[in-house]
CSV table of C-alpha atoms and ligand atoms in Angstrom, one decimal:
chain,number,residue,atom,x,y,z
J,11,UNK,CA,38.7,-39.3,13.1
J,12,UNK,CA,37.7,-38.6,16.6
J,13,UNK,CA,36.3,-42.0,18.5
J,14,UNK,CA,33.9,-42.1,21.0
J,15,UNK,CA,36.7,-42.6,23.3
J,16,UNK,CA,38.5,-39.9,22.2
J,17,UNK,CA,35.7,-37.7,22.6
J,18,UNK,CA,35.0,-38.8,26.4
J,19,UNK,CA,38.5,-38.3,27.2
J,20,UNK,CA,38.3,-35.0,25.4
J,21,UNK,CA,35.3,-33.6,27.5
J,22,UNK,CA,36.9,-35.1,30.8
J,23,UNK,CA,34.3,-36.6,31.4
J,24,UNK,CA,34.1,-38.5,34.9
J,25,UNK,CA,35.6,-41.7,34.8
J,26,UNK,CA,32.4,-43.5,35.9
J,27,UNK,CA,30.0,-42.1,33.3
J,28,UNK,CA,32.3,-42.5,31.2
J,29,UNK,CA,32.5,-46.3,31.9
J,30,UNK,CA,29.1,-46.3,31.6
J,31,UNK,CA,28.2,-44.8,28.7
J,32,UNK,CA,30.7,-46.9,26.9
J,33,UNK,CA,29.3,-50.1,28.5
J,34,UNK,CA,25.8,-48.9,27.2
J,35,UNK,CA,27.3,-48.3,23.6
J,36,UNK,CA,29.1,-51.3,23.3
J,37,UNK,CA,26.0,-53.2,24.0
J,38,UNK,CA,24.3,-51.2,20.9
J,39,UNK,CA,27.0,-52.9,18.6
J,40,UNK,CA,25.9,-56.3,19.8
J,41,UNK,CA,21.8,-55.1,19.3
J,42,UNK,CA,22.9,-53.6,15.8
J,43,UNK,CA,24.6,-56.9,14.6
J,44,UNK,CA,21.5,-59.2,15.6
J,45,UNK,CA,19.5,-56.7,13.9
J,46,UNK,CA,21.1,-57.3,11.0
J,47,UNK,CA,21.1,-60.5,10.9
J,48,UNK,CA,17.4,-60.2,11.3
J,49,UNK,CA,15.6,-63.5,10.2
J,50,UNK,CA,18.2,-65.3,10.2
J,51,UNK,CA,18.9,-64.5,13.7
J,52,UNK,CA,15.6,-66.0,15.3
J,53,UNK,CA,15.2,-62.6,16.9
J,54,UNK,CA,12.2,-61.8,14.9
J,55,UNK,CA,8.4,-62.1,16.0
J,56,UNK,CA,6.9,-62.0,19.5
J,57,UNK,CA,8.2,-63.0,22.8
J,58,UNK,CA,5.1,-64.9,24.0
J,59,UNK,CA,4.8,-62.6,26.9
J,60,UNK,CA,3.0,-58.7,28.1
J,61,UNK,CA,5.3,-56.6,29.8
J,62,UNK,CA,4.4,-53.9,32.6
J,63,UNK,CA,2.8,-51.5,29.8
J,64,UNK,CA,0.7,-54.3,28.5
J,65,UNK,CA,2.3,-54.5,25.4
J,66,UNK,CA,3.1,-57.4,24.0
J,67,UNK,CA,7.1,-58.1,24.0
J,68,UNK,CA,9.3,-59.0,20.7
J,69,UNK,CA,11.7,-61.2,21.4
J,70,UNK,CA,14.2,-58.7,20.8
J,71,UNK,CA,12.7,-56.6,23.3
J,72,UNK,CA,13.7,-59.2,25.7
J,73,UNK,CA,17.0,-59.8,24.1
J,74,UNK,CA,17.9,-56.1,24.3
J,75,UNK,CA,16.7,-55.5,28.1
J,76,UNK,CA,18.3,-58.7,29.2
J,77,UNK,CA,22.2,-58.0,27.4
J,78,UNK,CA,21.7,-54.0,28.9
J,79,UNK,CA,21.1,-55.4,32.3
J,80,UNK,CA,23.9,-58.1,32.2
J,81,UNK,CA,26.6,-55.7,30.7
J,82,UNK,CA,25.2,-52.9,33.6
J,83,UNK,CA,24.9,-54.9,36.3
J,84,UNK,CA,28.6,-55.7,35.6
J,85,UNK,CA,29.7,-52.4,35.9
J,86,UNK,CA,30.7,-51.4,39.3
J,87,UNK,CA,29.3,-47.5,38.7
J,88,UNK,CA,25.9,-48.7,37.6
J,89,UNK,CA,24.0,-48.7,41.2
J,90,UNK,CA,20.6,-49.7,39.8
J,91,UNK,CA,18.8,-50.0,36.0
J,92,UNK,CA,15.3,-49.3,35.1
J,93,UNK,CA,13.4,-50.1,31.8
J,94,UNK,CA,10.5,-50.8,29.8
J,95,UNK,CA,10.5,-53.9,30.2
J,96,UNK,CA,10.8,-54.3,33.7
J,97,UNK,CA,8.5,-53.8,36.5
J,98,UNK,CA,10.6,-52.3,38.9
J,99,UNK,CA,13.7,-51.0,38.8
J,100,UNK,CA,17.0,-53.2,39.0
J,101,UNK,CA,19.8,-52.9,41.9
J,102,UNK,CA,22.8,-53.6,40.5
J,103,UNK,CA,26.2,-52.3,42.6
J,104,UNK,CA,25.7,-50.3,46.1
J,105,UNK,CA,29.2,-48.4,45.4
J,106,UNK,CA,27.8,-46.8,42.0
J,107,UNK,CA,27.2,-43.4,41.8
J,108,UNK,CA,24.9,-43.6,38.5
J,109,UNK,CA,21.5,-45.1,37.7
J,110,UNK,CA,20.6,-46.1,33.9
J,111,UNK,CA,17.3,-46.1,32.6
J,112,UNK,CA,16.4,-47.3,29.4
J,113,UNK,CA,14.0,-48.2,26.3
J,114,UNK,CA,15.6,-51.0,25.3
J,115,UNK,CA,14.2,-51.6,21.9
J,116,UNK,CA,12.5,-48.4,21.1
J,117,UNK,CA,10.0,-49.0,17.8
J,118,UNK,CA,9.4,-52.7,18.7
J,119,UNK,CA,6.3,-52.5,15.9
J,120,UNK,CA,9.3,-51.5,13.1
J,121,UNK,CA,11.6,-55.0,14.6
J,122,UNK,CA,9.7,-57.6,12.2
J,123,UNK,CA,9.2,-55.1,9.0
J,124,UNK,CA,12.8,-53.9,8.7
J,125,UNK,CA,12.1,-50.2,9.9
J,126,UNK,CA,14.6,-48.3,11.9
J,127,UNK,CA,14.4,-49.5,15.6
J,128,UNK,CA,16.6,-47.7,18.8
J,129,UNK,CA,17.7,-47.7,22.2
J,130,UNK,CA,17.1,-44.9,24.2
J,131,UNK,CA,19.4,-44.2,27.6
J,132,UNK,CA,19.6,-42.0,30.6
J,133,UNK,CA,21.9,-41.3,32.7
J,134,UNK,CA,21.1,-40.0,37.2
J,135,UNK,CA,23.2,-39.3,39.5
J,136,UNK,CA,22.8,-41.8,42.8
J,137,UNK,CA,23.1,-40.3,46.3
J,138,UNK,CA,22.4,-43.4,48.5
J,139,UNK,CA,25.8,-45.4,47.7
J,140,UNK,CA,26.6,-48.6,50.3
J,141,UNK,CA,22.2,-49.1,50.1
J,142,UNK,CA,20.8,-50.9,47.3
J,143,UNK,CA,18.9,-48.8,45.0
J,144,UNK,CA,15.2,-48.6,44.7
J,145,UNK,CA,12.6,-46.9,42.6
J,146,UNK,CA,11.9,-43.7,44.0
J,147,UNK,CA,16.1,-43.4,43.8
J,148,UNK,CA,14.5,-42.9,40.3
J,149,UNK,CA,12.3,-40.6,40.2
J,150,UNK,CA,14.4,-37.0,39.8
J,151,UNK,CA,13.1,-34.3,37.0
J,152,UNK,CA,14.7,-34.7,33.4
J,153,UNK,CA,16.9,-31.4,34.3
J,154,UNK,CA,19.4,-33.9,36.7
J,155,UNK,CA,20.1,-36.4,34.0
J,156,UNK,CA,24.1,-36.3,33.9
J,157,UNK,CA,23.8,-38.2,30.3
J,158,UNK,CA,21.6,-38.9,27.9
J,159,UNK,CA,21.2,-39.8,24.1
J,160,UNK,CA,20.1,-43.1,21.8
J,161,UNK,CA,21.4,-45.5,19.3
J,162,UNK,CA,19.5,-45.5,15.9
J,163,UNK,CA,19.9,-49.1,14.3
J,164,UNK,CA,18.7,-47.7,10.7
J,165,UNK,CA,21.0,-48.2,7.4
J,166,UNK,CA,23.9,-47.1,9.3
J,167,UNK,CA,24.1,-47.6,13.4
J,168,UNK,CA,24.3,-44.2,15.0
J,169,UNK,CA,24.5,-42.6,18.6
J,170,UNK,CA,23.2,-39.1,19.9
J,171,UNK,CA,24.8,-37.7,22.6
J,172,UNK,CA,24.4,-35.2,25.1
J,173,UNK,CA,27.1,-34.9,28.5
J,174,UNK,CA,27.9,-31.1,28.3
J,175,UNK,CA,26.0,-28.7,27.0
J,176,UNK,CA,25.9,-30.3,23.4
J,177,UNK,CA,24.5,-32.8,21.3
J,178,UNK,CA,27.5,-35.2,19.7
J,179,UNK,CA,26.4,-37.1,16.5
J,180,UNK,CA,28.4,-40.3,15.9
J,181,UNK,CA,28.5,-43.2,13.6
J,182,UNK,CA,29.5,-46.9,13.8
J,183,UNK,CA,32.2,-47.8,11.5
J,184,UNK,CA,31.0,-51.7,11.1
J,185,UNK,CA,34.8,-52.6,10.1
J,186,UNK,CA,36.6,-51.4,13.3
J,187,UNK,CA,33.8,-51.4,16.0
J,188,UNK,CA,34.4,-47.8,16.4
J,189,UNK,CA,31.9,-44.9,16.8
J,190,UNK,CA,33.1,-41.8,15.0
J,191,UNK,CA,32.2,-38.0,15.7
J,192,UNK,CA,30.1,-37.3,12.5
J,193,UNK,CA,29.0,-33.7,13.9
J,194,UNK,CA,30.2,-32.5,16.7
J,195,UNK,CA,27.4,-29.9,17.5
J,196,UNK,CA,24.3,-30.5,16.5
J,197,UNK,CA,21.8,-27.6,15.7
J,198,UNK,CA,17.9,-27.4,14.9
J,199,UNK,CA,16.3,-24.8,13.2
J,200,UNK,CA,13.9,-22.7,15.4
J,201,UNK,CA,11.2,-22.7,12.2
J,202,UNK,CA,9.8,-26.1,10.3
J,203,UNK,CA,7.6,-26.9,7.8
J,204,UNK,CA,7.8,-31.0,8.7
J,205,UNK,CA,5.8,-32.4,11.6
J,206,UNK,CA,5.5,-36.1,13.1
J,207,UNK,CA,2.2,-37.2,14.2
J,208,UNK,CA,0.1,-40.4,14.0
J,209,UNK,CA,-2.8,-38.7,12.7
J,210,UNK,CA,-4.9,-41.8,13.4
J,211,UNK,CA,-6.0,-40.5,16.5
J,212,UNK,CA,-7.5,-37.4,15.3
J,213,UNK,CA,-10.5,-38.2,17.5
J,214,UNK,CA,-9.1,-39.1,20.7
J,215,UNK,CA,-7.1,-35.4,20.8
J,216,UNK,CA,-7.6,-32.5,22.4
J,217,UNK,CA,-9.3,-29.2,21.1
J,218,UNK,CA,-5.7,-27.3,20.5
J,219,UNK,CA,-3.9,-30.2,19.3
J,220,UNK,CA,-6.9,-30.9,16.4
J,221,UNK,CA,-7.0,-27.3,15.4
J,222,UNK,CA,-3.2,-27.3,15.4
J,223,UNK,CA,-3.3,-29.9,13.0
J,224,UNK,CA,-5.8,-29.0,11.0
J,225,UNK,CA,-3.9,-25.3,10.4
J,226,UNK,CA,-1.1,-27.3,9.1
J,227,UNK,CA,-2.8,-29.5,6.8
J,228,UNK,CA,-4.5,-26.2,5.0
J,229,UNK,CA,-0.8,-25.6,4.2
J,230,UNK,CA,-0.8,-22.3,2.3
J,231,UNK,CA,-4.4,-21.4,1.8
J,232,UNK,CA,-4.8,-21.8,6.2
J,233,UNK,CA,-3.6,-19.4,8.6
J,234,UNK,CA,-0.2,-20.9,8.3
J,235,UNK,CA,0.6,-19.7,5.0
J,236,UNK,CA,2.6,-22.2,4.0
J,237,UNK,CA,2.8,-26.4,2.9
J,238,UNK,CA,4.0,-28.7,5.3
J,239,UNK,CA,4.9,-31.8,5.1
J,240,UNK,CA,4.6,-35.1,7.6
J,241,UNK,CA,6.5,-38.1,8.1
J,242,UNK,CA,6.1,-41.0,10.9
J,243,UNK,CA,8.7,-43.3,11.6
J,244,UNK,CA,6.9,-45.4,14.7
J,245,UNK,CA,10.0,-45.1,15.9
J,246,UNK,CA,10.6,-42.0,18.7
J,247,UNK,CA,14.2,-42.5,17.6
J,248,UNK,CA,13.9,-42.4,13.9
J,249,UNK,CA,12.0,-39.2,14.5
J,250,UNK,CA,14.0,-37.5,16.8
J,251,UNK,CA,16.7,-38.3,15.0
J,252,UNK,CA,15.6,-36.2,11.5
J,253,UNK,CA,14.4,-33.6,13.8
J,254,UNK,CA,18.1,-33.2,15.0
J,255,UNK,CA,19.0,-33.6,11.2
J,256,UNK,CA,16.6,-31.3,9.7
J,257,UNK,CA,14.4,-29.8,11.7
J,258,UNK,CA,11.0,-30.8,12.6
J,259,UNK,CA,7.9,-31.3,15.3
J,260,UNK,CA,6.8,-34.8,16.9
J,261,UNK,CA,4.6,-35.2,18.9
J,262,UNK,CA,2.7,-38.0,20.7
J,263,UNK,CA,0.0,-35.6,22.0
J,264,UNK,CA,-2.6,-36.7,25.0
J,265,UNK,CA,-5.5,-38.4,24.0
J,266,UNK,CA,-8.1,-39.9,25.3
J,267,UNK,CA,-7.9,-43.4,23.4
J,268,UNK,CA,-6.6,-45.2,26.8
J,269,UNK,CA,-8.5,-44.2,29.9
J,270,UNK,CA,-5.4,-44.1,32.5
J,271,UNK,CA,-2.8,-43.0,29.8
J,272,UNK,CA,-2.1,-39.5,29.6
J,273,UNK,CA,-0.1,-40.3,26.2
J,274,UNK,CA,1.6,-42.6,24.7
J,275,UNK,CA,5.6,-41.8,25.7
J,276,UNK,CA,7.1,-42.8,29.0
J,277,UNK,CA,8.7,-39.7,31.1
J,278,UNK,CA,11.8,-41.5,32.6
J,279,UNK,CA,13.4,-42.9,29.4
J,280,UNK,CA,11.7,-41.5,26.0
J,281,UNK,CA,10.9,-38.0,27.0
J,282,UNK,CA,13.4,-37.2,29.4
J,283,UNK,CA,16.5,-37.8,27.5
J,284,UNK,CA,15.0,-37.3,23.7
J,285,UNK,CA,14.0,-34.0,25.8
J,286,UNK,CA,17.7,-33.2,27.0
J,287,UNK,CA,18.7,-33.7,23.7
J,288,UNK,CA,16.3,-31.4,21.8
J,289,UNK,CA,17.2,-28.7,24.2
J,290,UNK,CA,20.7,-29.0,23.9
J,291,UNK,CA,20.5,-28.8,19.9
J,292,UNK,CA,18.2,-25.4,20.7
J,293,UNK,CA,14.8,-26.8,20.4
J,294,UNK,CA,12.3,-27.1,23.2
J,295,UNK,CA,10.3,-30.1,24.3
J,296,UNK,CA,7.0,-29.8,26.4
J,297,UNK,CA,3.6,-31.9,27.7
J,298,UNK,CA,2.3,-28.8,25.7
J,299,UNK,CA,2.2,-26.4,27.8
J,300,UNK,CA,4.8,-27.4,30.1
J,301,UNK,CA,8.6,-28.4,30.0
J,302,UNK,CA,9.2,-31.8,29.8
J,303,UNK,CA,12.4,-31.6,31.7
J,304,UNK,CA,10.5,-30.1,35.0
J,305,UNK,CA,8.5,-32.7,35.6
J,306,UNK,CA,8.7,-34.2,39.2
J,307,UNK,CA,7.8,-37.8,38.4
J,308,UNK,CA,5.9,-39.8,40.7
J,309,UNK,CA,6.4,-43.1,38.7
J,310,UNK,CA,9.2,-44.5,37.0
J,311,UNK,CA,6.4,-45.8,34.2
J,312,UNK,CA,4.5,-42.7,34.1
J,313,UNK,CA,3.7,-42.0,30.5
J,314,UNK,CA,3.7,-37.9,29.2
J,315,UNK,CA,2.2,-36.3,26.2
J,316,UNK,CA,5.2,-35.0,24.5
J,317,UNK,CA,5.3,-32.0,21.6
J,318,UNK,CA,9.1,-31.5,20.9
J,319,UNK,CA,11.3,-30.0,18.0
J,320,UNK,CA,12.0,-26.6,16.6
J,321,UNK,CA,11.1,-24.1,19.0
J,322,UNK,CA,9.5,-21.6,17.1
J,323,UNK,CA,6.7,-24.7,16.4
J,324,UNK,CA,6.9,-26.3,19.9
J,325,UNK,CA,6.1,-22.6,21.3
J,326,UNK,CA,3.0,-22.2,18.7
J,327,UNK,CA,1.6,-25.5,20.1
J,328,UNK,CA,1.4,-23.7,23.7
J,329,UNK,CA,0.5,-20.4,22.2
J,330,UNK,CA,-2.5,-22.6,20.9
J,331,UNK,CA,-3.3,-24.6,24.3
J,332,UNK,CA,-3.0,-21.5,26.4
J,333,UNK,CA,-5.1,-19.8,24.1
J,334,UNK,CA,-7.9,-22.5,24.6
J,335,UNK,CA,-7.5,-23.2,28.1
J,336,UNK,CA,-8.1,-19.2,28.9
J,337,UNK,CA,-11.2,-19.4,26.1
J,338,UNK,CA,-12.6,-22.1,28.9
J,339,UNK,CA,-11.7,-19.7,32.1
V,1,AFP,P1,6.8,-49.6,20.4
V,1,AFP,O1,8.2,-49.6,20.9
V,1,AFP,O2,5.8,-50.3,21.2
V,1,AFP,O3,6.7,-49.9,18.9
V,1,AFP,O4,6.3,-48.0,20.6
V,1,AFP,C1,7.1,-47.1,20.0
V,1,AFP,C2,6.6,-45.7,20.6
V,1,AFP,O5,6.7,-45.7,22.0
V,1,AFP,C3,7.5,-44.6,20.0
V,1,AFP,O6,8.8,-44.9,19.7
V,1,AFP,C4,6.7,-44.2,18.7
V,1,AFP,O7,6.9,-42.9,18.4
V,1,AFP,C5,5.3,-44.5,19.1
V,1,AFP,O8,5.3,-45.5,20.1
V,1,AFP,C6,4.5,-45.1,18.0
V,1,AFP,O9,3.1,-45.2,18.4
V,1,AFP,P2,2.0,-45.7,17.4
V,1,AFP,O10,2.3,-47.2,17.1
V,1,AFP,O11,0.7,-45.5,18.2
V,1,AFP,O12,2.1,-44.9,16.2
């Protein structure tokens, strides 16, 4: 039974990411415990506040964000935090060498029905130690994260995690506190017949991305020539999470619902680190056309449409825009 602590020690991992990673984790057993308590908790329902996305905040939101920053701020490698929640990034020590970026409660619409709910981290390097850290300290491409990977509060509590070239699978055992390797290399399958989409916005998508769609729902009697099958979890995590179990495509496309959104998924912590992940379990993850992990942010906010999964599917999806964006010259 290989802990989470055997496994950092195993990959000699540095000491500081280390520390923080663990510090991130352990904060995920205090989230999973409220969670279920649930109700009886008084962490259900709204916060009574909006945060920087304009969305309105549960009071686990809140909760989350504000144990993450305490536990962080308290952890003399952490030299700044940034998340959902927050409007700028946090400073935390000048001596760190690592910034942390999070979605604290990732599926916030899932918190008061009982659905699977996550937290989603990232891990930077810093490179101004002895200054405080600010948000453009922030802003580096998906490609430098040192760490990344989430905690899925669903029947069981479990972490995804990605430091080397691998995606680690673990699971909390509830009676010792510990996370346990589950799998140790987690693989997807280049070809899918399951896809993730809210399909609600049909209308607001672009041409590639509706006749995309449409293909797939013709199932065998379509250019496809075969079913498929859908599921959609509200919860990035939840689907990520099958995708790295069983194959599969998500994807939170652009659309043209919100005027200054260009989707729905923020770069810095949803699509960077689910994107690290996918990779390192051989899938790909792109805007798409592009790779996600390329980007050069400009904001540590900036939101990203994201089509990610098993890489035969994720590549069709460009095939498709490319195809489009050369009909229109
Ligand atoms: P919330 O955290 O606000 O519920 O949003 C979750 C999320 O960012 C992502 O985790 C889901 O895949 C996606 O939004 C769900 O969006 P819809 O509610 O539009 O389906």
């Amino acid at each position: 039974m290989t802990t989470l602590t055997d496994y950092l020690n195993h990959v000699s991992c540095d000491a500081a990411l280390s520390e923080v990673i663990t510090t991130v984790t352990d904060v995920g057993k205090t989230i999973a415990q409220l969670l279920r308590k649930g109700a009886l908790a008084d962490i259900l329902g709204e916060a009574g506040n909006q945060n920087v996305q304009g969305e309105d905040q549960k009071k686990l939101d809140v909760l989350a964000n504000d144990l993450l920053l305490d536990a962080l701020a308290q952890n003399s490698h952490c030299a700044g935090v940034a998340s959902e929640e927050l409007d700028h990034a946090t400073p935390a020590n000048v001596d760190g060498s690592l910034l942390v970026l999070f979605d604290p409660l990732d599926g916030s619409s899932n918190i008061d029905i009982n659905m699977a709910v996550g937290t989603i981290f990232s891990i930077l390097p810093y490179n101004r130690q002895g200054q405080a850290s600010k948000d453009q300290d922030f802003l580096q491409p998906g490609t430098k994260q040192l760490a990344a990977g989430y905690l899925l509060y669903g029947t069981s509590t479990m972490l995804a995690l990605t430091i080397t070239d691998t995606v680690v699978m673990f699971s909390l055992d509830p009676d010792t506190g510990d996370y346990i390797v589950v799998e140790e290399q987690v693989q997807i399958d280049a070809d899918t017949s399951e896809y993730s989409i809210n399909s609600s916005n049909y209308r607001y998508w672009r041409a590639p991305m509706q006749q995309y769609i449409d293909e797939l729902i013709a199932g065998e009697a379509g250019v496809r020539e075969r079913d498929f099958n859908t599921r959609w979890v509200a919860a990035m995590v939840g689907d990520v999470h099958r995708i790295l179990c069983r194959g599969g495509l998500f994807t939170y496309p652009f659309d043209t619902k919100y005027a200054n959104k260009a989707g729905k998924l923020r770069l810095m912590y949803e699509a960077n680190p689910m994107s690290l992940l996918i990779e390192r379990a051989g899938g790909s993850a792109t805007d798409a056309v592009n790779r996600i992990l390329d980007i050069e942010p400009t904001d540590i906010h900036q939101r990203v449409p994201v089509v990610l999964g098993s890489k035969n599917e994720v590549n069709y999806v460009r095939e498709l825009h490319l195809q489009h964006a050369n009909k229109q010259g």
